[in-house]
Amino acid sequence: MIALKAKLLAKFQQYSVSQRFYLASVVTYLITIAASLYTGISALTIGTTVAAALIICGFIAWCIPFARWLHTAWDKPFAKTPIIIMHLLALLISTACARFAVAETLGLPPQSFDLTVGFLALLFYIPSWLLVVAILLGLTAVLIMVIAMISLPFEAAWQHMTRLAALLGFQAKFKQSRSMIMFHGAGALIISVLFAMSYGYLTDNFSPAFKAVTKVIALRSDFHKTPKYPDVRTGEYVHPLENGFIAYAREQEDKSVIIGVRLQPAENYDAVVSTIPPLKVAMTTMAEHVKQSPALIWLLSSSTSETKSDSMLR
């Protein structure tokens, strides 16, 4: 038994850090399945989560040498080019998201709201990196999986050929198996899915807040008081559009602001397309959206359960 433990320990020490994480994930998942079958209590969710976390750690450990090499080669043009391309891709995605937010919030063409789109592109820049990394890691996972499916059959055939050659008296060496490459692809795929889900969560749950911010930015940056502009009414903030249309922002008696579009001259066309509520109403609505956020509800429920458990223990 002691000899077996020493042999397994020596074999384990031969693996790299990433391979150790992958082996730990497999062992964890197998132990979870065995415990679930033995006790009759399903713990696959916890076991799968822990195994996925170990695979992610292994993939990060596998990427560390590449990150160090990229840091040392940063002064060379071939190393800067991929990073610059990724920044440009994130900027394009953030600009596209900003235009979509302007069009959805104001109901007007975003091409004429340059300053609003620019400010929102800066706000969307960091979340856009989640989508960029998710796309790159997804492509990396697919590439690794394809390489693994192509190379592993040839590797198995070569392993059998080396054993046959050894029986015939020939010397043939077989390098360490590259079967762990499948775990690299799995780690990249898991991280890609997590980043994509995080991006989707941010866009879904913070959409009301972004709409309010979009209206405020548009009102303060792209609408202006131009009393000498033709057909502008007193107290209006206007923003000229194409084809003779003009967008206006007009304050109401209750301090709310309406945003509309009309065709010059004013008597031909006048339609309200959006309304900004008063500041007190907007803050109350935003607070209600935050209270109904799933993340906040989960945190409050977990803190309540912890308080009840502490009182029971006392």
PDB file of C-alpha atoms in Angstrom:
ATOM      1  CA  MET A   1       0.000   0.000   0.000  1.00  0.00           C
ATOM      2  CA  ILE A   2       2.830   2.380   0.883  1.00  0.00           C
ATOM      3  CA  ALA A   3       4.599   1.532  -2.375  1.00  0.00           C
ATOM      4  CA  LEU A   4       1.395   2.233  -4.330  1.00  0.00           C
ATOM      5  CA  LYS A   5       0.995   5.612  -2.622  1.00  0.00           C
ATOM      6  CA  ALA A   6       4.607   6.505  -3.380  1.00  0.00           C
ATOM      7  CA  LYS A   7       4.171   5.480  -7.006  1.00  0.00           C
ATOM      8  CA  LEU A   8       0.984   7.531  -7.377  1.00  0.00           C
ATOM      9  CA  LEU A   9       2.625  10.526  -5.694  1.00  0.00           C
ATOM     10  CA  ALA A  10       5.639  10.308  -7.967  1.00  0.00           C
ATOM     11  CA  LYS A  11       3.361  10.035 -10.991  1.00  0.00           C
ATOM     12  CA  PHE A  12       1.337  13.026  -9.782  1.00  0.00           C
ATOM     13  CA  GLN A  13       4.473  15.135  -9.333  1.00  0.00           C
ATOM     14  CA  GLN A  14       5.429  14.506 -12.968  1.00  0.00           C
ATOM     15  CA  TYR A  15       2.377  16.409 -14.172  1.00  0.00           C
ATOM     16  CA  SER A  16       2.330  20.168 -14.640  1.00  0.00           C
ATOM     17  CA  VAL A  17       0.258  22.509 -12.480  1.00  0.00           C
ATOM     18  CA  SER A  18      -2.567  22.686 -15.017  1.00  0.00           C
ATOM     19  CA  GLN A  19      -2.696  18.898 -15.359  1.00  0.00           C
ATOM     20  CA  ARG A  20      -2.896  18.541 -11.580  1.00  0.00           C
ATOM     21  CA  PHE A  21      -5.946  20.809 -11.530  1.00  0.00           C
ATOM     22  CA  TYR A  22      -7.536  18.745 -14.316  1.00  0.00           C
ATOM     23  CA  LEU A  23      -6.895  15.484 -12.451  1.00  0.00           C
ATOM     24  CA  ALA A  24      -8.340  17.029  -9.279  1.00  0.00           C
ATOM     25  CA  SER A  25     -11.475  18.024 -11.211  1.00  0.00           C
ATOM     26  CA  VAL A  26     -11.950  14.474 -12.522  1.00  0.00           C
ATOM     27  CA  VAL A  27     -11.418  12.976  -9.053  1.00  0.00           C
ATOM     28  CA  THR A  28     -13.836  15.498  -7.525  1.00  0.00           C
ATOM     29  CA  TYR A  29     -16.532  14.690 -10.054  1.00  0.00           C
ATOM     30  CA  LEU A  30     -16.113  10.924  -9.599  1.00  0.00           C
ATOM     31  CA  ILE A  31     -16.244  11.275  -5.803  1.00  0.00           C
ATOM     32  CA  THR A  32     -19.417  13.361  -6.143  1.00  0.00           C
ATOM     33  CA  ILE A  33     -21.082  10.695  -8.292  1.00  0.00           C
ATOM     34  CA  ALA A  34     -20.050   7.927  -5.896  1.00  0.00           C
ATOM     35  CA  ALA A  35     -21.277   9.889  -2.857  1.00  0.00           C
ATOM     36  CA  SER A  36     -24.591  10.632  -4.566  1.00  0.00           C
ATOM     37  CA  LEU A  37     -25.124   6.946  -5.409  1.00  0.00           C
ATOM     38  CA  TYR A  38     -24.105   5.828  -1.914  1.00  0.00           C
ATOM     39  CA  THR A  39     -26.125   8.342   0.116  1.00  0.00           C
ATOM     40  CA  GLY A  40     -29.042   8.793  -2.282  1.00  0.00           C
ATOM     41  CA  ILE A  41     -28.672  12.592  -2.013  1.00  0.00           C
ATOM     42  CA  SER A  42     -27.901  14.353  -5.246  1.00  0.00           C
ATOM     43  CA  ALA A  43     -24.866  16.607  -4.985  1.00  0.00           C
ATOM     44  CA  LEU A  44     -24.043  16.800  -8.671  1.00  0.00           C
ATOM     45  CA  THR A  45     -24.611  20.550  -8.798  1.00  0.00           C
ATOM     46  CA  ILE A  46     -22.003  21.241  -6.140  1.00  0.00           C
ATOM     47  CA  GLY A  47     -19.596  18.653  -7.548  1.00  0.00           C
ATOM     48  CA  THR A  48     -19.963  19.947 -11.097  1.00  0.00           C
ATOM     49  CA  THR A  49     -19.401  23.524  -9.929  1.00  0.00           C
ATOM     50  CA  VAL A  50     -16.235  22.577  -8.034  1.00  0.00           C
ATOM     51  CA  ALA A  51     -14.960  20.494 -10.963  1.00  0.00           C
ATOM     52  CA  ALA A  52     -15.617  23.371 -13.377  1.00  0.00           C
ATOM     53  CA  ALA A  53     -13.785  25.771 -11.049  1.00  0.00           C
ATOM     54  CA  LEU A  54     -10.784  23.428 -10.960  1.00  0.00           C
ATOM     55  CA  ILE A  55     -10.796  23.195 -14.772  1.00  0.00           C
ATOM     56  CA  ILE A  56     -10.855  26.997 -14.975  1.00  0.00           C
ATOM     57  CA  CYS A  57      -7.899  27.180 -12.571  1.00  0.00           C
ATOM     58  CA  GLY A  58      -6.039  24.647 -14.691  1.00  0.00           C
ATOM     59  CA  PHE A  59      -6.685  26.606 -17.867  1.00  0.00           C
ATOM     60  CA  ILE A  60      -5.489  29.839 -16.209  1.00  0.00           C
ATOM     61  CA  ALA A  61      -2.326  28.054 -15.027  1.00  0.00           C
ATOM     62  CA  TRP A  62      -1.800  26.794 -18.581  1.00  0.00           C
ATOM     63  CA  CYS A  63      -2.142  30.371 -19.937  1.00  0.00           C
ATOM     64  CA  ILE A  64       0.283  31.955 -17.436  1.00  0.00           C
ATOM     65  CA  PRO A  65       3.471  31.115 -19.446  1.00  0.00           C
ATOM     66  CA  PHE A  66       1.907  32.639 -22.563  1.00  0.00           C
ATOM     67  CA  ALA A  67       0.965  35.788 -20.615  1.00  0.00           C
ATOM     68  CA  ARG A  68       4.541  36.081 -19.304  1.00  0.00           C
ATOM     69  CA  TRP A  69       5.940  35.658 -22.810  1.00  0.00           C
ATOM     70  CA  LEU A  70       3.541  38.294 -24.123  1.00  0.00           C
ATOM     71  CA  HIS A  71       4.666  40.675 -21.357  1.00  0.00           C
ATOM     72  CA  THR A  72       8.331  40.206 -22.234  1.00  0.00           C
ATOM     73  CA  ALA A  73       7.632  40.600 -25.957  1.00  0.00           C
ATOM     74  CA  TRP A  74       5.429  43.667 -25.536  1.00  0.00           C
ATOM     75  CA  ASP A  75       7.974  46.026 -27.132  1.00  0.00           C
ATOM     76  CA  LYS A  76       7.904  44.048 -30.372  1.00  0.00           C
ATOM     77  CA  PRO A  77       5.291  44.916 -33.027  1.00  0.00           C
ATOM     78  CA  PHE A  78       4.013  41.355 -33.488  1.00  0.00           C
ATOM     79  CA  ALA A  79       3.036  41.248 -29.793  1.00  0.00           C
ATOM     80  CA  LYS A  80       1.317  44.645 -29.746  1.00  0.00           C
ATOM     81  CA  THR A  81      -0.774  43.982 -32.832  1.00  0.00           C
ATOM     82  CA  PRO A  82      -3.173  41.385 -31.288  1.00  0.00           C
ATOM     83  CA  ILE A  83      -3.750  43.599 -28.228  1.00  0.00           C
ATOM     84  CA  ILE A  84      -4.495  46.636 -30.393  1.00  0.00           C
ATOM     85  CA  ILE A  85      -6.901  44.568 -32.507  1.00  0.00           C
ATOM     86  CA  MET A  86      -8.709  43.409 -29.351  1.00  0.00           C
ATOM     87  CA  HIS A  87      -9.037  47.022 -28.137  1.00  0.00           C
ATOM     88  CA  LEU A  88     -10.454  48.047 -31.515  1.00  0.00           C
ATOM     89  CA  LEU A  89     -12.913  45.149 -31.411  1.00  0.00           C
ATOM     90  CA  ALA A  90     -14.046  46.142 -27.903  1.00  0.00           C
ATOM     91  CA  LEU A  91     -14.443  49.752 -29.060  1.00  0.00           C
ATOM     92  CA  LEU A  92     -16.534  48.693 -32.063  1.00  0.00           C
ATOM     93  CA  ILE A  93     -18.782  46.525 -29.880  1.00  0.00           C
ATOM     94  CA  SER A  94     -19.210  49.305 -27.308  1.00  0.00           C
ATOM     95  CA  THR A  95     -20.063  51.799 -30.080  1.00  0.00           C
ATOM     96  CA  ALA A  96     -22.622  49.404 -31.547  1.00  0.00           C
ATOM     97  CA  CYS A  97     -24.172  48.911 -28.094  1.00  0.00           C
ATOM     98  CA  ALA A  98     -24.248  52.689 -27.558  1.00  0.00           C
ATOM     99  CA  ARG A  99     -26.044  53.274 -30.865  1.00  0.00           C
ATOM    100  CA  PHE A 100     -28.532  50.541 -30.063  1.00  0.00           C
ATOM    101  CA  ALA A 101     -29.165  52.100 -26.640  1.00  0.00           C
ATOM    102  CA  VAL A 102     -29.785  55.549 -28.181  1.00  0.00           C
ATOM    103  CA  ALA A 103     -32.138  54.160 -30.819  1.00  0.00           C
ATOM    104  CA  GLU A 104     -34.070  52.074 -28.280  1.00  0.00           C
ATOM    105  CA  THR A 105     -34.304  54.818 -25.662  1.00  0.00           C
ATOM    106  CA  LEU A 106     -35.044  57.899 -27.775  1.00  0.00           C
ATOM    107  CA  GLY A 107     -36.630  56.189 -30.757  1.00  0.00           C
ATOM    108  CA  LEU A 108     -34.526  58.406 -33.039  1.00  0.00           C
ATOM    109  CA  PRO A 109     -31.666  57.642 -35.455  1.00  0.00           C
ATOM    110  CA  PRO A 110     -28.450  57.406 -33.389  1.00  0.00           C
ATOM    111  CA  GLN A 111     -26.243  58.664 -36.241  1.00  0.00           C
ATOM    112  CA  SER A 112     -27.015  62.292 -35.400  1.00  0.00           C
ATOM    113  CA  PHE A 113     -26.407  61.926 -31.639  1.00  0.00           C
ATOM    114  CA  ASP A 114     -22.618  61.822 -31.810  1.00  0.00           C
ATOM    115  CA  LEU A 115     -21.833  63.043 -28.289  1.00  0.00           C
ATOM    116  CA  THR A 116     -24.402  60.748 -26.661  1.00  0.00           C
ATOM    117  CA  VAL A 117     -23.062  57.745 -28.565  1.00  0.00           C
ATOM    118  CA  GLY A 118     -19.490  58.721 -27.604  1.00  0.00           C
ATOM    119  CA  PHE A 119     -20.274  58.979 -23.891  1.00  0.00           C
ATOM    120  CA  LEU A 120     -22.206  55.709 -23.903  1.00  0.00           C
ATOM    121  CA  ALA A 121     -19.400  53.982 -25.824  1.00  0.00           C
ATOM    122  CA  LEU A 122     -17.079  54.830 -22.927  1.00  0.00           C
ATOM    123  CA  LEU A 123     -19.606  53.399 -20.458  1.00  0.00           C
ATOM    124  CA  PHE A 124     -20.017  50.234 -22.517  1.00  0.00           C
ATOM    125  CA  TYR A 125     -16.274  49.769 -23.106  1.00  0.00           C
ATOM    126  CA  ILE A 126     -15.521  47.689 -20.011  1.00  0.00           C
ATOM    127  CA  PRO A 127     -18.606  45.418 -20.358  1.00  0.00           C
ATOM    128  CA  SER A 128     -17.755  44.975 -24.044  1.00  0.00           C
ATOM    129  CA  TRP A 129     -14.506  43.303 -23.022  1.00  0.00           C
ATOM    130  CA  LEU A 130     -16.573  40.490 -21.501  1.00  0.00           C
ATOM    131  CA  LEU A 131     -18.062  39.792 -24.917  1.00  0.00           C
ATOM    132  CA  VAL A 132     -14.689  40.135 -26.684  1.00  0.00           C
ATOM    133  CA  VAL A 133     -13.003  37.680 -24.323  1.00  0.00           C
ATOM    134  CA  ALA A 134     -15.984  35.330 -24.575  1.00  0.00           C
ATOM    135  CA  ILE A 135     -15.741  35.320 -28.385  1.00  0.00           C
ATOM    136  CA  LEU A 136     -11.979  34.782 -28.395  1.00  0.00           C
ATOM    137  CA  LEU A 137     -12.113  32.008 -25.799  1.00  0.00           C
ATOM    138  CA  GLY A 138     -15.005  30.344 -27.631  1.00  0.00           C
ATOM    139  CA  LEU A 139     -12.990  30.295 -30.852  1.00  0.00           C
ATOM    140  CA  THR A 140      -9.962  29.024 -28.909  1.00  0.00           C
ATOM    141  CA  ALA A 141     -12.047  26.228 -27.380  1.00  0.00           C
ATOM    142  CA  VAL A 142     -13.340  25.153 -30.792  1.00  0.00           C
ATOM    143  CA  LEU A 143      -9.809  25.197 -32.248  1.00  0.00           C
ATOM    144  CA  ILE A 144      -8.394  23.148 -29.365  1.00  0.00           C
ATOM    145  CA  MET A 145     -11.216  20.617 -29.615  1.00  0.00           C
ATOM    146  CA  VAL A 146     -10.649  20.208 -33.371  1.00  0.00           C
ATOM    147  CA  ILE A 147      -6.899  19.754 -32.881  1.00  0.00           C
ATOM    148  CA  ALA A 148      -7.522  17.217 -30.112  1.00  0.00           C
ATOM    149  CA  MET A 149      -9.992  15.187 -32.171  1.00  0.00           C
ATOM    150  CA  ILE A 150      -7.541  15.076 -35.073  1.00  0.00           C
ATOM    151  CA  SER A 151      -4.352  14.382 -33.107  1.00  0.00           C
ATOM    152  CA  LEU A 152      -5.526  11.923 -30.435  1.00  0.00           C
ATOM    153  CA  PRO A 153      -6.363   9.037 -32.849  1.00  0.00           C
ATOM    154  CA  PHE A 154      -2.928   9.359 -34.465  1.00  0.00           C
ATOM    155  CA  GLU A 155      -1.341   9.496 -31.024  1.00  0.00           C
ATOM    156  CA  ALA A 156      -3.113   6.291 -29.951  1.00  0.00           C
ATOM    157  CA  ALA A 157      -2.021   4.549 -33.146  1.00  0.00           C
ATOM    158  CA  TRP A 158       1.586   5.656 -32.627  1.00  0.00           C
ATOM    159  CA  GLN A 159       1.505   4.401 -29.041  1.00  0.00           C
ATOM    160  CA  HIS A 160       0.470   0.926 -30.218  1.00  0.00           C
ATOM    161  CA  MET A 161       3.155   0.998 -32.919  1.00  0.00           C
ATOM    162  CA  THR A 162       5.877   1.823 -30.382  1.00  0.00           C
ATOM    163  CA  ARG A 163       4.801  -1.101 -28.204  1.00  0.00           C
ATOM    164  CA  LEU A 164       4.878  -3.410 -31.206  1.00  0.00           C
ATOM    165  CA  ALA A 165       8.309  -2.085 -32.180  1.00  0.00           C
ATOM    166  CA  ALA A 166       9.573  -2.701 -28.647  1.00  0.00           C
ATOM    167  CA  LEU A 167       8.422  -6.340 -28.854  1.00  0.00           C
ATOM    168  CA  LEU A 168      10.319  -6.727 -32.133  1.00  0.00           C
ATOM    169  CA  GLY A 169      13.491  -5.300 -30.637  1.00  0.00           C
ATOM    170  CA  PHE A 170      13.360  -1.813 -32.089  1.00  0.00           C
ATOM    171  CA  GLN A 171      13.809   1.270 -29.967  1.00  0.00           C
ATOM    172  CA  ALA A 172      10.973   3.747 -30.232  1.00  0.00           C
ATOM    173  CA  LYS A 173      10.159   6.512 -27.805  1.00  0.00           C
ATOM    174  CA  PHE A 174       6.671   7.732 -26.984  1.00  0.00           C
ATOM    175  CA  LYS A 175       6.302  11.180 -25.522  1.00  0.00           C
ATOM    176  CA  GLN A 176       3.854  12.015 -22.765  1.00  0.00           C
ATOM    177  CA  SER A 177       0.243  11.719 -23.863  1.00  0.00           C
ATOM    178  CA  ARG A 178      -1.454  14.934 -24.903  1.00  0.00           C
ATOM    179  CA  SER A 179      -4.914  13.766 -23.874  1.00  0.00           C
ATOM    180  CA  MET A 180      -5.088  16.654 -21.379  1.00  0.00           C
ATOM    181  CA  ILE A 181      -5.489  19.037 -24.313  1.00  0.00           C
ATOM    182  CA  MET A 182      -9.234  18.358 -24.172  1.00  0.00           C
ATOM    183  CA  PHE A 183      -9.322  19.961 -20.727  1.00  0.00           C
ATOM    184  CA  HIS A 184      -7.706  23.119 -22.138  1.00  0.00           C
ATOM    185  CA  GLY A 185     -10.596  23.398 -24.576  1.00  0.00           C
ATOM    186  CA  ALA A 186     -13.116  22.700 -21.802  1.00  0.00           C
ATOM    187  CA  GLY A 187     -11.582  25.416 -19.608  1.00  0.00           C
ATOM    188  CA  ALA A 188     -11.690  27.953 -22.436  1.00  0.00           C
ATOM    189  CA  LEU A 189     -15.301  27.014 -23.193  1.00  0.00           C
ATOM    190  CA  ILE A 190     -16.416  27.316 -19.549  1.00  0.00           C
ATOM    191  CA  ILE A 191     -14.826  30.757 -19.163  1.00  0.00           C
ATOM    192  CA  SER A 192     -16.347  31.857 -22.470  1.00  0.00           C
ATOM    193  CA  VAL A 193     -19.828  30.812 -21.335  1.00  0.00           C
ATOM    194  CA  LEU A 194     -19.389  32.572 -17.969  1.00  0.00           C
ATOM    195  CA  PHE A 195     -18.303  35.829 -19.620  1.00  0.00           C
ATOM    196  CA  ALA A 196     -21.156  35.665 -22.132  1.00  0.00           C
ATOM    197  CA  MET A 197     -23.667  35.055 -19.313  1.00  0.00           C
ATOM    198  CA  SER A 198     -22.189  37.967 -17.332  1.00  0.00           C
ATOM    199  CA  TYR A 199     -22.560  40.256 -20.336  1.00  0.00           C
ATOM    200  CA  GLY A 200     -26.158  39.120 -20.828  1.00  0.00           C
ATOM    201  CA  TYR A 201     -26.930  39.629 -17.133  1.00  0.00           C
ATOM    202  CA  LEU A 202     -25.562  43.187 -17.196  1.00  0.00           C
ATOM    203  CA  THR A 203     -27.483  44.149 -20.330  1.00  0.00           C
ATOM    204  CA  ASP A 204     -30.756  42.632 -19.078  1.00  0.00           C
ATOM    205  CA  ASN A 205     -30.794  43.791 -15.457  1.00  0.00           C
ATOM    206  CA  PHE A 206     -29.360  47.283 -15.876  1.00  0.00           C
ATOM    207  CA  SER A 207     -31.297  48.265 -18.994  1.00  0.00           C
ATOM    208  CA  PRO A 208     -33.689  50.672 -17.126  1.00  0.00           C
ATOM    209  CA  ALA A 209     -30.749  52.469 -15.520  1.00  0.00           C
ATOM    210  CA  PHE A 210     -28.950  52.756 -18.869  1.00  0.00           C
ATOM    211  CA  LYS A 211     -32.093  54.186 -20.482  1.00  0.00           C
ATOM    212  CA  ALA A 212     -32.331  56.882 -17.840  1.00  0.00           C
ATOM    213  CA  VAL A 213     -28.628  57.701 -18.240  1.00  0.00           C
ATOM    214  CA  THR A 214     -29.026  57.819 -22.023  1.00  0.00           C
ATOM    215  CA  LYS A 215     -31.857  60.346 -21.801  1.00  0.00           C
ATOM    216  CA  VAL A 216     -29.907  62.576 -19.410  1.00  0.00           C
ATOM    217  CA  ILE A 217     -26.741  62.464 -21.536  1.00  0.00           C
ATOM    218  CA  ALA A 218     -28.683  63.213 -24.709  1.00  0.00           C
ATOM    219  CA  LEU A 219     -30.467  66.130 -23.059  1.00  0.00           C
ATOM    220  CA  ARG A 220     -27.259  67.648 -21.700  1.00  0.00           C
ATOM    221  CA  SER A 221     -24.957  67.059 -24.659  1.00  0.00           C
ATOM    222  CA  ASP A 222     -26.940  66.951 -27.930  1.00  0.00           C
ATOM    223  CA  PHE A 223     -29.870  69.286 -27.204  1.00  0.00           C
ATOM    224  CA  HIS A 224     -29.174  73.029 -27.063  1.00  0.00           C
ATOM    225  CA  LYS A 225     -31.050  76.296 -26.646  1.00  0.00           C
ATOM    226  CA  THR A 226     -31.017  78.080 -30.010  1.00  0.00           C
ATOM    227  CA  PRO A 227     -33.447  81.011 -29.806  1.00  0.00           C
ATOM    228  CA  LYS A 228     -32.490  82.292 -33.279  1.00  0.00           C
ATOM    229  CA  TYR A 229     -33.070  78.935 -34.996  1.00  0.00           C
ATOM    230  CA  PRO A 230     -36.195  78.937 -37.216  1.00  0.00           C
ATOM    231  CA  ASP A 231     -39.442  77.786 -35.603  1.00  0.00           C
ATOM    232  CA  VAL A 232     -37.938  77.227 -32.142  1.00  0.00           C
ATOM    233  CA  ARG A 233     -40.351  77.886 -29.293  1.00  0.00           C
ATOM    234  CA  THR A 234     -39.464  79.601 -26.051  1.00  0.00           C
ATOM    235  CA  GLY A 235     -37.665  77.343 -23.551  1.00  0.00           C
ATOM    236  CA  GLU A 236     -37.047  74.518 -26.037  1.00  0.00           C
ATOM    237  CA  TYR A 237     -33.817  72.611 -26.498  1.00  0.00           C
ATOM    238  CA  VAL A 238     -33.463  71.478 -30.101  1.00  0.00           C
ATOM    239  CA  HIS A 239     -31.357  69.061 -32.102  1.00  0.00           C
ATOM    240  CA  PRO A 240     -31.628  69.220 -35.917  1.00  0.00           C
ATOM    241  CA  LEU A 241     -32.219  65.934 -37.749  1.00  0.00           C
ATOM    242  CA  GLU A 242     -32.106  65.066 -41.426  1.00  0.00           C
ATOM    243  CA  ASN A 243     -34.778  65.702 -44.090  1.00  0.00           C
ATOM    244  CA  GLY A 244     -36.082  68.849 -42.445  1.00  0.00           C
ATOM    245  CA  PHE A 245     -37.041  67.252 -39.121  1.00  0.00           C
ATOM    246  CA  ILE A 246     -36.026  68.680 -35.762  1.00  0.00           C
ATOM    247  CA  ALA A 247     -35.937  66.989 -32.343  1.00  0.00           C
ATOM    248  CA  TYR A 248     -36.869  69.126 -29.358  1.00  0.00           C
ATOM    249  CA  ALA A 249     -36.833  68.817 -25.577  1.00  0.00           C
ATOM    250  CA  ARG A 250     -39.438  70.841 -23.714  1.00  0.00           C
ATOM    251  CA  GLU A 251     -39.841  71.192 -19.950  1.00  0.00           C
ATOM    252  CA  GLN A 252     -43.364  70.767 -18.588  1.00  0.00           C
ATOM    253  CA  GLU A 253     -45.048  72.402 -15.624  1.00  0.00           C
ATOM    254  CA  ASP A 254     -44.334  69.397 -13.360  1.00  0.00           C
ATOM    255  CA  LYS A 255     -40.586  69.683 -14.163  1.00  0.00           C
ATOM    256  CA  SER A 256     -40.705  66.660 -16.474  1.00  0.00           C
ATOM    257  CA  VAL A 257     -39.156  66.893 -19.945  1.00  0.00           C
ATOM    258  CA  ILE A 258     -40.690  65.617 -23.168  1.00  0.00           C
ATOM    259  CA  ILE A 259     -38.619  64.826 -26.243  1.00  0.00           C
ATOM    260  CA  GLY A 260     -40.417  65.124 -29.568  1.00  0.00           C
ATOM    261  CA  VAL A 261     -39.944  65.464 -33.310  1.00  0.00           C
ATOM    262  CA  ARG A 262     -41.590  67.911 -35.662  1.00  0.00           C
ATOM    263  CA  LEU A 263     -41.267  68.931 -39.255  1.00  0.00           C
ATOM    264  CA  GLN A 264     -40.388  72.510 -40.040  1.00  0.00           C
ATOM    265  CA  PRO A 265     -42.498  74.621 -40.049  1.00  0.00           C
ATOM    266  CA  ALA A 266     -43.988  73.573 -36.727  1.00  0.00           C
ATOM    267  CA  GLU A 267     -47.644  73.399 -37.773  1.00  0.00           C
ATOM    268  CA  ASN A 268     -47.077  70.551 -40.240  1.00  0.00           C
ATOM    269  CA  TYR A 269     -45.793  67.880 -37.849  1.00  0.00           C
ATOM    270  CA  ASP A 270     -45.525  67.629 -34.067  1.00  0.00           C
ATOM    271  CA  ALA A 271     -45.422  64.294 -32.198  1.00  0.00           C
ATOM    272  CA  VAL A 272     -44.102  63.408 -28.733  1.00  0.00           C
ATOM    273  CA  VAL A 273     -41.798  60.377 -28.916  1.00  0.00           C
ATOM    274  CA  SER A 274     -40.439  60.171 -25.353  1.00  0.00           C
ATOM    275  CA  THR A 275     -40.959  61.559 -21.864  1.00  0.00           C
ATOM    276  CA  ILE A 276     -38.451  62.054 -19.060  1.00  0.00           C
ATOM    277  CA  PRO A 277     -40.211  61.949 -15.667  1.00  0.00           C
ATOM    278  CA  PRO A 278     -39.384  64.353 -12.829  1.00  0.00           C
ATOM    279  CA  LEU A 279     -36.189  63.683 -10.889  1.00  0.00           C
ATOM    280  CA  LYS A 280     -38.016  62.382  -7.792  1.00  0.00           C
ATOM    281  CA  VAL A 281     -40.122  59.960  -9.842  1.00  0.00           C
ATOM    282  CA  ALA A 282     -37.066  58.784 -11.805  1.00  0.00           C
ATOM    283  CA  MET A 283     -35.075  58.111  -8.615  1.00  0.00           C
ATOM    284  CA  THR A 284     -38.007  56.211  -7.089  1.00  0.00           C
ATOM    285  CA  THR A 285     -38.418  54.077 -10.213  1.00  0.00           C
ATOM    286  CA  MET A 286     -34.692  53.320 -10.332  1.00  0.00           C
ATOM    287  CA  ALA A 287     -34.734  52.346  -6.646  1.00  0.00           C
ATOM    288  CA  GLU A 288     -37.631  49.954  -7.306  1.00  0.00           C
ATOM    289  CA  HIS A 289     -35.708  48.328 -10.178  1.00  0.00           C
ATOM    290  CA  VAL A 290     -32.664  47.904  -7.917  1.00  0.00           C
ATOM    291  CA  LYS A 291     -34.809  46.367  -5.149  1.00  0.00           C
ATOM    292  CA  GLN A 292     -36.244  43.862  -7.641  1.00  0.00           C
ATOM    293  CA  SER A 293     -32.784  42.851  -8.918  1.00  0.00           C
ATOM    294  CA  PRO A 294     -32.239  39.072  -8.551  1.00  0.00           C
ATOM    295  CA  ALA A 295     -28.734  39.579  -7.176  1.00  0.00           C
ATOM    296  CA  LEU A 296     -29.944  41.915  -4.410  1.00  0.00           C
ATOM    297  CA  ILE A 297     -32.801  39.576  -3.476  1.00  0.00           C
ATOM    298  CA  TRP A 298     -30.352  36.663  -3.240  1.00  0.00           C
ATOM    299  CA  LEU A 299     -27.975  38.667  -1.021  1.00  0.00           C
ATOM    300  CA  LEU A 300     -30.786  39.739   1.302  1.00  0.00           C
ATOM    301  CA  SER A 301     -32.169  36.199   1.547  1.00  0.00           C
ATOM    302  CA  SER A 302     -28.733  34.742   2.273  1.00  0.00           C
ATOM    303  CA  SER A 303     -28.013  37.348   4.963  1.00  0.00           C
ATOM    304  CA  THR A 304     -31.424  36.656   6.550  1.00  0.00           C
ATOM    305  CA  SER A 305     -30.798  32.917   6.599  1.00  0.00           C
ATOM    306  CA  GLU A 306     -27.345  33.468   8.159  1.00  0.00           C
ATOM    307  CA  THR A 307     -28.880  35.678  10.875  1.00  0.00           C
ATOM    308  CA  LYS A 308     -31.496  33.027  11.664  1.00  0.00           C
ATOM    309  CA  SER A 309     -28.866  30.280  11.844  1.00  0.00           C
ATOM    310  CA  ASP A 310     -26.682  32.387  14.178  1.00  0.00           C
ATOM    311  CA  SER A 311     -29.647  33.027  16.497  1.00  0.00           C
ATOM    312  CA  MET A 312     -30.482  29.313  16.544  1.00  0.00           C
ATOM    313  CA  LEU A 313     -26.864  28.430  17.406  1.00  0.00           C
ATOM    314  CA  ARG A 314     -26.903  30.970  20.254  1.00  0.00           C
TER     315      ARG A 314
END
